[in-house]
CSV table of C-alpha atoms in Angstrom, one decimal:
chain,number,residue,atom,x,y,z
Q,1341,MET,CA,-6.7,-9.2,34.3
Q,1342,SER,CA,-5.9,-6.1,36.3
Q,1343,MET,CA,-2.5,-4.4,36.3
Q,1344,ASP,CA,-0.9,-1.1,36.9
Q,1345,PRO,CA,-1.1,1.1,33.8
Q,1346,VAL,CA,1.9,0.4,31.5
Q,1347,THR,CA,2.8,2.4,28.4
Q,1348,VAL,CA,4.2,0.5,25.3
Q,1349,HIS,CA,5.7,2.2,22.3
Q,1350,LEU,CA,5.6,0.0,19.2
Q,1351,LEU,CA,8.1,0.8,16.4
Q,1352,SER,CA,6.9,-0.6,13.1
Q,1353,ASN,CA,8.6,-1.6,9.9
Q,1354,PRO,CA,10.3,1.7,8.7
Q,1355,TYR,CA,9.3,1.0,5.1
Q,1356,GLY,CA,5.9,-0.6,5.7
Q,1357,ILE,CA,2.4,0.3,6.5
Q,1358,THR,CA,0.6,-1.1,9.5
Q,1359,ASP,CA,-2.7,-2.2,8.0
Q,1360,LEU,CA,-4.1,-5.7,7.8
Q,1361,GLN,CA,-4.5,-5.3,4.0
Q,1362,TYR,CA,-0.7,-5.5,3.7
Q,1363,ARG,CA,-0.5,-9.2,4.4
Q,1364,MET,CA,3.0,-9.5,2.8
Q,1365,ASP,CA,4.5,-7.8,5.8
Q,1366,PRO,CA,4.3,-10.2,8.7
Q,1367,PHE,CA,5.9,-7.8,11.2
Q,1368,ASN,CA,3.3,-5.1,10.8
Q,1369,VAL,CA,0.5,-7.6,10.8
Q,1370,ALA,CA,1.8,-8.9,14.1
Q,1371,ILE,CA,1.9,-5.3,15.4
Q,1372,HIS,CA,-1.7,-4.7,14.4
Q,1373,LYS,CA,-2.9,-7.7,16.3
Q,1374,LEU,CA,-0.7,-7.1,19.3
Q,1375,ILE,CA,-2.1,-3.6,19.8
Q,1376,THR,CA,-5.6,-4.8,20.2
Q,1377,HIS,CA,-4.7,-7.5,22.8
Q,1378,LEU,CA,-2.3,-5.3,24.8
Q,1379,GLN,CA,-5.0,-2.7,25.2
Q,1380,SER,CA,-7.4,-5.3,26.5
Q,1381,TYR,CA,-4.9,-6.0,29.3
Q,1382,GLY,CA,-4.8,-2.4,30.3
Q,1383,TYR,CA,-1.7,-1.1,28.4
Q,1384,ARG,CA,-1.5,2.3,26.9
Q,1385,VAL,CA,-0.1,1.8,23.4
Q,1386,TYR,CA,1.6,4.3,21.0
Q,1387,HIS,CA,2.3,3.2,17.4
Q,1388,TYR,CA,5.1,4.9,15.4
Q,1389,GLY,CA,4.9,4.4,11.7
Q,1390,HIS,CA,3.7,5.4,8.3
Q,1391,GLN,CA,1.1,8.1,7.9
Q,1392,SER,CA,-1.3,5.7,6.1
Q,1393,SER,CA,-1.3,3.1,8.9
Q,1394,ASP,CA,-4.7,2.0,10.3
Q,1395,VAL,CA,-4.2,1.0,13.9
Q,1396,PRO,CA,-6.6,0.8,16.9
Q,1397,CYS,CA,-4.5,3.0,19.2
Q,1398,GLU,CA,-2.8,6.4,19.4
Q,1399,HIS,CA,-0.7,6.7,16.2
Q,1400,LEU,CA,2.3,9.0,15.7
Q,1401,SER,CA,3.3,9.5,12.0
Q,1402,VAL,CA,7.1,9.4,11.4
Q,1403,ILE,CA,6.9,8.5,7.7
Q,1404,SER,CA,4.7,10.5,5.5
Q,1405,ASN,CA,3.0,9.7,2.1
Q,1406,ASP,CA,5.6,12.0,0.6
Q,1407,ASP,CA,8.4,10.0,2.1
Q,1408,LEU,CA,6.9,6.7,0.9
Q,1409,ARG,CA,4.0,6.4,-1.5
Q,1410,PRO,CA,1.6,3.7,-0.3
Q,1411,PRO,CA,2.1,0.8,-2.7
Q,1412,ASP,CA,-0.4,-1.8,-4.0
Q,1413,PRO,CA,-0.9,-4.5,-1.3
Q,1414,SER,CA,0.6,-7.0,-3.7
Q,1415,GLU,CA,4.0,-5.2,-3.8
Q,1416,MET,CA,6.8,-6.0,-1.4
Q,1417,PHE,CA,8.4,-3.1,0.4
Q,1418,ARG,CA,11.9,-2.4,-0.6
Q,1419,ARG,CA,14.7,-1.6,1.8
Q,1420,ASP,CA,15.5,2.1,1.8
Q,1421,ASP,CA,18.3,3.3,4.2
Q,1422,ARG,CA,17.0,6.9,3.7
Q,1423,LEU,CA,13.6,5.9,5.3
Q,1424,ILE,CA,15.3,4.1,8.1
Q,1425,ASP,CA,17.3,7.3,9.0
Q,1426,LEU,CA,14.1,9.4,8.8
Q,1427,PHE,CA,12.2,6.9,10.9
Q,1428,ASN,CA,14.8,6.8,13.6
Q,1429,ARG,CA,15.4,10.6,13.9
Q,1430,ARG,CA,11.7,11.4,14.0
Q,1431,THR,CA,10.8,8.5,16.4
Q,1432,ALA,CA,13.6,9.5,18.8
Q,1433,ASP,CA,12.2,13.1,18.9
Q,1434,LYS,CA,8.6,11.9,19.4
Q,1435,LEU,CA,9.7,9.5,22.2
Q,1436,ASP,CA,11.1,12.5,24.1
Q,1437,LYS,CA,7.5,13.9,24.2
Q,1438,THR,CA,5.5,10.8,24.9
Q,1439,LYS,CA,7.7,8.6,27.1
Q,1440,SER,CA,7.9,8.1,30.8
Q,1441,PRO,CA,10.7,6.3,32.6
Q,1442,ARG,CA,10.3,2.5,32.6
Q,1443,ASP,CA,8.0,2.4,29.6
Q,1444,LEU,CA,8.4,-0.5,27.2
Q,1445,VAL,CA,9.6,0.2,23.6
Q,1446,LEU,CA,9.2,-2.6,21.1
Q,1447,CYS,CA,11.5,-2.7,18.1
Q,1448,PHE,CA,10.0,-5.0,15.5
Q,1449,TRP,CA,12.8,-4.2,13.0
Q,1450,GLY,CA,15.8,-5.1,15.0
Q,1451,ILE,CA,19.1,-3.2,14.8
Q,1452,SER,CA,17.7,-0.9,12.1
Q,1453,GLN,CA,15.8,0.8,14.9
Q,1454,GLN,CA,18.7,1.0,17.4
Q,1455,ALA,CA,19.3,4.6,16.7
Q,1456,ALA,CA,15.7,5.5,17.5
Q,1457,VAL,CA,16.0,4.2,21.1
Q,1458,ALA,CA,19.7,4.7,21.8
Q,1459,PRO,CA,19.1,8.2,23.5
Q,1460,HIS,CA,16.4,6.7,25.7
Q,1461,THR,CA,18.3,4.8,28.3
Q,1462,ASP,CA,15.4,5.1,30.8
Q,1463,LEU,CA,13.2,2.7,28.7
Q,1464,TYR,CA,13.1,-1.1,28.5
Q,1465,VAL,CA,14.0,-2.0,24.9
Q,1466,VAL,CA,12.5,-5.2,23.6
Q,1467,GLU,CA,12.8,-7.0,20.3
Q,1468,PRO,CA,9.5,-8.9,20.4
Q,1469,SER,CA,9.5,-10.9,17.1
Q,1470,ILE,CA,13.0,-12.1,16.2
Q,1471,GLY,CA,12.4,-14.0,13.0
Q,1472,TYR,CA,15.2,-12.2,11.1
Q,1473,ARG,CA,18.9,-12.6,10.8
Q,1474,THR,CA,20.5,-13.0,14.2
Q,1475,GLU,CA,23.3,-10.5,13.5
Q,1476,CYS,CA,20.5,-7.8,13.4
Q,1477,VAL,CA,19.6,-8.4,17.0
Q,1478,PHE,CA,20.7,-5.7,19.5
Q,1479,ALA,CA,18.2,-5.4,22.4
Q,1480,PRO,CA,18.8,-6.6,26.0
Q,1481,TYR,CA,15.3,-8.1,26.0
Q,1482,ARG,CA,14.6,-10.6,23.2
Q,1483,VAL,CA,11.6,-12.7,22.1
Q,1484,PHE,CA,12.3,-15.3,19.4
Q,1485,THR,CA,9.5,-16.8,17.2
Q,1486,SER,CA,10.9,-20.3,17.6
Q,1487,TYR,CA,13.4,-22.2,19.7
Q,1488,ALA,CA,15.3,-23.0,16.5
Q,1489,GLN,CA,15.8,-19.3,16.0
Q,1490,MET,CA,16.9,-18.7,19.6
Q,1491,HIS,CA,19.4,-21.5,19.5
Q,1492,TYR,CA,20.7,-20.2,16.1
Q,1493,TYR,CA,21.3,-16.9,17.8
Q,1494,TYR,CA,23.1,-18.5,20.7
Q,1495,GLY,CA,25.4,-20.4,18.4
Q,1496,GLN,CA,26.1,-17.3,16.3
Q,1497,ARG,CA,26.8,-15.2,19.4
Q,1498,ASN,CA,29.0,-17.9,21.1
Q,1499,MET,CA,26.4,-18.3,23.9
Q,1500,LEU,CA,26.0,-22.1,23.8
Q,1501,CYS,CA,27.4,-22.3,27.4
Q,1502,ALA,CA,25.8,-19.1,28.6
Q,1503,PRO,CA,22.1,-18.7,27.4
Q,1504,SER,CA,20.3,-15.6,28.7
Q,1505,TRP,CA,17.6,-15.7,31.4
Q,1506,PHE,CA,16.2,-12.6,29.8
Q,1507,ASP,CA,15.2,-14.3,26.5
Q,1508,ALA,CA,11.8,-15.9,25.6
Q,1509,VAL,CA,10.3,-17.8,22.8
Q,1510,ILE,CA,6.8,-16.7,21.8
Q,1511,PRO,CA,5.4,-17.9,18.5
Q,1512,ASN,CA,3.5,-15.8,16.0
Q,1513,ALA,CA,-0.2,-15.4,16.7
Q,1514,PHE,CA,-3.1,-16.2,14.4
Q,1515,THR,CA,-6.8,-15.1,14.3
Q,1516,VAL,CA,-8.7,-18.4,13.9
Q,1517,SER,CA,-11.8,-16.7,12.5
Q,1518,GLU,CA,-9.8,-15.5,9.5
Q,1519,PHE,CA,-9.6,-19.1,8.2
Q,1520,GLU,CA,-12.1,-21.5,6.8
Q,1521,TYR,CA,-11.9,-25.1,8.0
Q,1522,ARG,CA,-12.6,-27.9,5.6
Q,1523,PRO,CA,-12.2,-31.6,6.3
Q,1524,ALA,CA,-10.3,-33.8,3.9
Q,1525,THR,CA,-13.6,-35.1,2.4
Q,1526,HIS,CA,-14.5,-31.6,1.2
Q,1527,LYS,CA,-11.1,-30.6,-0.3
Q,1528,ASP,CA,-10.1,-30.3,-3.9
Q,1529,ASP,CA,-7.4,-32.4,-5.5
Q,1530,PHE,CA,-4.6,-29.9,-5.8
Q,1531,VAL,CA,-1.3,-29.0,-4.0
Q,1532,LEU,CA,-0.8,-25.4,-3.0
Q,1533,TYR,CA,2.3,-23.3,-2.7
Q,1534,LEU,CA,1.5,-19.8,-1.2
Q,1535,GLY,CA,4.2,-17.3,-0.9
Q,1536,ARG,CA,6.8,-15.3,-2.8
Q,1537,VAL,CA,7.9,-16.8,-6.1
Q,1538,VAL,CA,11.6,-17.0,-5.3
Q,1539,GLN,CA,14.2,-19.8,-5.5
Q,1540,ASP,CA,15.0,-20.2,-1.8
Q,1541,LYS,CA,11.4,-21.1,-1.0
Q,1542,GLY,CA,11.8,-24.4,-2.6
Q,1543,LEU,CA,9.6,-24.0,-5.7
Q,1544,ASP,CA,11.7,-26.4,-7.8
Q,1545,ILE,CA,10.9,-29.1,-5.3
Q,1546,CYS,CA,7.2,-28.3,-5.4
Q,1547,ILE,CA,7.1,-28.4,-9.2
Q,1548,GLN,CA,9.2,-31.6,-9.6
Q,1549,ALA,CA,7.5,-33.6,-6.7
Q,1550,THR,CA,4.0,-32.8,-7.9
Q,1551,GLU,CA,4.9,-33.7,-11.5
Q,1552,ARG,CA,6.3,-37.1,-10.2
Q,1553,VAL,CA,3.1,-38.0,-8.4
Q,1554,GLY,CA,0.8,-36.5,-11.1
Q,1555,ARG,CA,-0.9,-33.8,-9.0
Q,1556,ARG,CA,-1.9,-30.3,-9.9
Q,1557,LEU,CA,0.1,-27.5,-8.3
Q,1558,VAL,CA,-1.3,-24.1,-7.7
Q,1559,ILE,CA,1.3,-21.4,-7.1
Q,1560,ALA,CA,-0.1,-18.2,-5.4
Q,1561,GLY,CA,2.1,-15.3,-4.7
Q,1562,PRO,CA,4.0,-12.3,-6.3
Q,1563,GLY,CA,6.7,-13.1,-8.8
Q,1564,SER,CA,7.2,-15.1,-11.9
Q,1565,LEU,CA,8.6,-18.5,-12.7
Q,1566,ARG,CA,10.7,-16.9,-15.4
Q,1567,SER,CA,12.9,-15.4,-12.6
Q,1568,LEU,CA,13.6,-19.0,-11.6
Q,1569,GLY,CA,14.7,-20.0,-15.1
Q,1570,TYR,CA,11.4,-21.5,-16.4
Q,1571,THR,CA,10.8,-20.5,-20.0
Q,1572,ARG,CA,7.3,-21.9,-19.8
Q,1573,THR,CA,4.9,-22.9,-17.1
Q,1574,PRO,CA,4.8,-26.7,-16.7
Q,1575,SER,CA,1.5,-28.2,-17.8
Q,1576,HIS,CA,0.5,-29.4,-14.3
Q,1577,VAL,CA,1.1,-26.0,-12.7
Q,1578,GLU,CA,-1.2,-23.0,-12.4
Q,1579,CYS,CA,0.2,-19.6,-11.4
Q,1580,VAL,CA,-2.5,-17.3,-10.0
Q,1581,GLY,CA,-0.3,-14.5,-8.8
Q,1582,TYR,CA,-0.9,-12.4,-5.7
Q,1583,VAL,CA,-4.1,-13.3,-3.9
Q,1584,ASP,CA,-6.2,-11.1,-1.6
Q,1585,VAL,CA,-7.4,-12.1,1.9
Q,1586,ASP,CA,-10.6,-13.8,0.6
Q,1587,ARG,CA,-8.9,-15.8,-2.2
Q,1588,ARG,CA,-6.1,-16.8,0.2
Q,1589,ARG,CA,-8.6,-18.1,2.7
Q,1590,ASP,CA,-10.4,-20.1,0.0
Q,1591,LEU,CA,-7.2,-21.6,-1.5
Q,1592,LEU,CA,-5.9,-22.7,2.0
Q,1593,SER,CA,-9.2,-24.4,2.8
Q,1594,ARG,CA,-9.7,-26.2,-0.5
Q,1595,ALA,CA,-6.1,-27.4,-1.0
Q,1596,ARG,CA,-5.4,-31.1,-0.4
Q,1597,VAL,CA,-1.9,-30.2,1.0
Q,1598,LEU,CA,0.3,-27.2,1.3
Q,1599,MET,CA,4.0,-27.4,0.4
Q,1600,ALA,CA,6.6,-25.2,2.0
Q,1601,PRO,CA,10.0,-26.8,1.3
Q,1602,THR,CA,12.0,-23.7,2.2
Q,1603,TYR,CA,15.8,-24.1,1.5
Q,1604,TYR,CA,17.0,-21.9,4.3
Q,1605,LEU,CA,16.5,-22.1,8.1
Q,1606,GLU,CA,12.9,-20.9,8.3
Q,1607,PRO,CA,12.5,-18.9,11.6
Q,1608,PHE,CA,8.9,-19.8,11.9
Q,1609,GLY,CA,6.9,-20.1,8.7
Q,1610,ASN,CA,3.4,-18.5,9.2
Q,1611,ILE,CA,1.9,-20.2,6.2
Q,1612,VAL,CA,2.1,-23.7,7.6
Q,1613,VAL,CA,0.0,-22.7,10.7
Q,1614,GLU,CA,-2.5,-20.9,8.4
Q,1615,ALA,CA,-2.8,-24.1,6.4
Q,1616,MET,CA,-3.4,-26.2,9.5
Q,1617,LEU,CA,-6.0,-23.8,10.8
Q,1618,SER,CA,-7.8,-24.5,7.5
Q,1619,GLY,CA,-7.5,-28.3,8.1
Q,1620,THR,CA,-4.9,-28.6,5.4
Q,1621,PRO,CA,-1.8,-30.8,6.2
Q,1622,VAL,CA,1.7,-29.6,5.1
Q,1623,VAL,CA,4.9,-30.9,3.6
Q,1624,THR,CA,8.0,-29.0,4.5
Q,1625,THR,CA,11.8,-29.3,4.9
Q,1626,ASP,CA,13.1,-30.6,8.2
Q,1627,TRP,CA,14.7,-27.6,9.8
Q,1628,GLY,CA,14.1,-24.3,11.5
Q,1629,GLY,CA,10.7,-23.5,12.9
Q,1630,PHE,CA,9.1,-26.4,11.0
Q,1631,ALA,CA,10.6,-28.8,13.5
Q,1632,GLU,CA,8.3,-27.1,16.1
Q,1633,THR,CA,5.2,-26.4,14.0
Q,1634,VAL,CA,4.9,-29.7,12.0
Q,1635,VAL,CA,4.5,-32.9,13.9
Q,1636,GLN,CA,5.9,-35.7,11.7
Q,1637,GLY,CA,3.1,-38.0,10.5
Q,1638,VAL,CA,0.5,-36.1,12.5
Q,1639,THR,CA,0.0,-32.6,11.0
Q,1640,GLY,CA,2.2,-33.3,7.9
Q,1641,TYR,CA,5.6,-34.4,6.9
Q,1642,ARG,CA,9.1,-32.9,7.1
Q,1643,CYS,CA,11.5,-34.1,4.4
Q,1644,ARG,CA,15.2,-34.3,3.7
Q,1645,GLU,CA,15.4,-35.9,0.3
Q,1646,PHE,CA,13.4,-35.8,-2.9
Q,1647,ARG,CA,11.8,-39.2,-2.6
Q,1648,SER,CA,10.6,-38.2,0.9
Q,1649,PHE,CA,8.7,-35.4,-0.7
Q,1650,VAL,CA,7.2,-37.7,-3.2
Q,1651,THR,CA,6.2,-40.2,-0.5
Q,1652,ALA,CA,4.7,-37.5,1.7
Q,1653,LEU,CA,2.5,-36.4,-1.2
Q,1654,ASP,CA,1.4,-40.0,-1.8
Q,1655,HIS,CA,0.6,-40.5,1.9
Q,1656,ILE,CA,-1.0,-37.1,2.7
Q,1657,ASP,CA,-4.5,-38.5,3.0
Q,1658,ARG,CA,-3.3,-40.3,6.2
Q,1659,ILE,CA,-3.3,-36.9,8.0
Q,1660,ASN,CA,-6.4,-36.0,10.0
Q,1661,SER,CA,-7.6,-32.5,9.1
Q,1662,ALA,CA,-9.2,-32.0,12.5
Q,1663,VAL,CA,-6.0,-32.8,14.3
Q,1664,CYS,CA,-4.2,-30.2,12.2
Q,1665,GLN,CA,-6.7,-27.5,13.2
Q,1666,ASP,CA,-6.9,-28.5,16.8
Q,1667,ARG,CA,-3.2,-28.4,17.4
Q,1668,ALA,CA,-2.8,-25.0,15.5
Q,1669,LYS,CA,-5.6,-23.5,17.6
Q,1670,ALA,CA,-4.2,-24.8,20.9
Q,1671,LEU,CA,-0.7,-23.4,20.3
Q,1672,TYR,CA,-1.0,-20.4,18.0
Q,1673,ALA,CA,-4.4,-18.7,18.4
Q,1674,ASP,CA,-4.4,-15.0,19.4
Q,1675,GLU,CA,-5.9,-15.7,22.7
Q,1676,VAL,CA,-3.2,-18.3,23.5
Q,1677,VAL,CA,-0.2,-16.3,22.3
Q,1678,HIS,CA,-0.8,-12.8,23.4
Q,1679,PRO,CA,-1.2,-13.6,27.1
Q,1680,GLN,CA,2.4,-14.8,26.8
Q,1681,PHE,CA,3.5,-11.3,25.8
Q,1682,ASP,CA,1.6,-9.8,28.7
Q,1683,ALA,CA,3.4,-12.2,31.1
Q,1684,TYR,CA,6.8,-11.5,29.6
Q,1685,PHE,CA,6.4,-7.7,29.7
Q,1686,ARG,CA,5.2,-7.9,33.4
Q,1687,LYS,CA,8.3,-10.0,34.1
Q,1688,ILE,CA,10.5,-7.3,32.6
Q,1689,LEU,CA,8.8,-4.6,34.7
Q,1690,ARG,CA,9.3,-6.7,37.9
Q,1691,GLN,CA,12.9,-7.5,36.8
Q,1692,ASP,CA,12.1,-11.0,37.8
Q,1693,PHE,CA,15.1,-12.7,36.2
Q,1694,TYR,CA,18.3,-14.3,37.3
Q,1695,ALA,CA,21.3,-12.0,36.7
């Protein structure tokens, strides 16, 4: 696809590192993938972020190793207002030297990056991955990861009677080759939870429902059940801790079912798409992005009461693994999602919106 050269400035997580080994940071993983695809469409791309970032484009360091020591990939990045201030001041200065009028600047970290772009009124400011709290949204051009998240924003901003023509919904993108597909006949008999070991991800439901149906539960992710009040690990539960890319792929492909009963309004929920790309059906709560990613009785089950979770686990073998993978590929593969960003950015440049 040919187009006039366009420059895009990507502002990363101020206290993260853009490198695919840091899988716990979905924003910077999304940035890394987007860079490759934007360049294939003819964009010139600048990345602003941590010195240790590994990106396939021109990189401008605004956070040094002295500012933030690169952590172990299993660690979560902690919020640090000092780093946000450094990031914004240095990024604002570097934008002065690299920008041209009508360039696009993508703020992946919401309002925390507003100070970096505020002086640059000649740029188009976009929030391209709104899967965070809606009170942190500031940009005039907004891309939400789900319709649930966009409508939540409209309700919170009193926009139910005046939605914006400038907004878009573009889901998160996934590289299909990163996952191993297995049909149901080749799976092992265990239930998988993969994510942070925290209360609001619904781990109590996972533990109690699997105990009720007599299935083994594997919990993979950073954290400890002790923080949730468990003095011992239940006999049917195995905690394997943080898993690297290879172990993650293996667990997702071998699991009979993935559980993601998140208590809060999940903006998207990457893990359910990753499971479906592996041919693994899912059991989730019935709100947020799950209402869009999980087709009831087709790729998994969405539940609103405890006995529904139990029934879902009992009936999970009714779900066709191939249908799970086919739908995930058709909607969320890199080559499907990233052209939507290209079309949206071109629409901004043409100003092809209703006022």
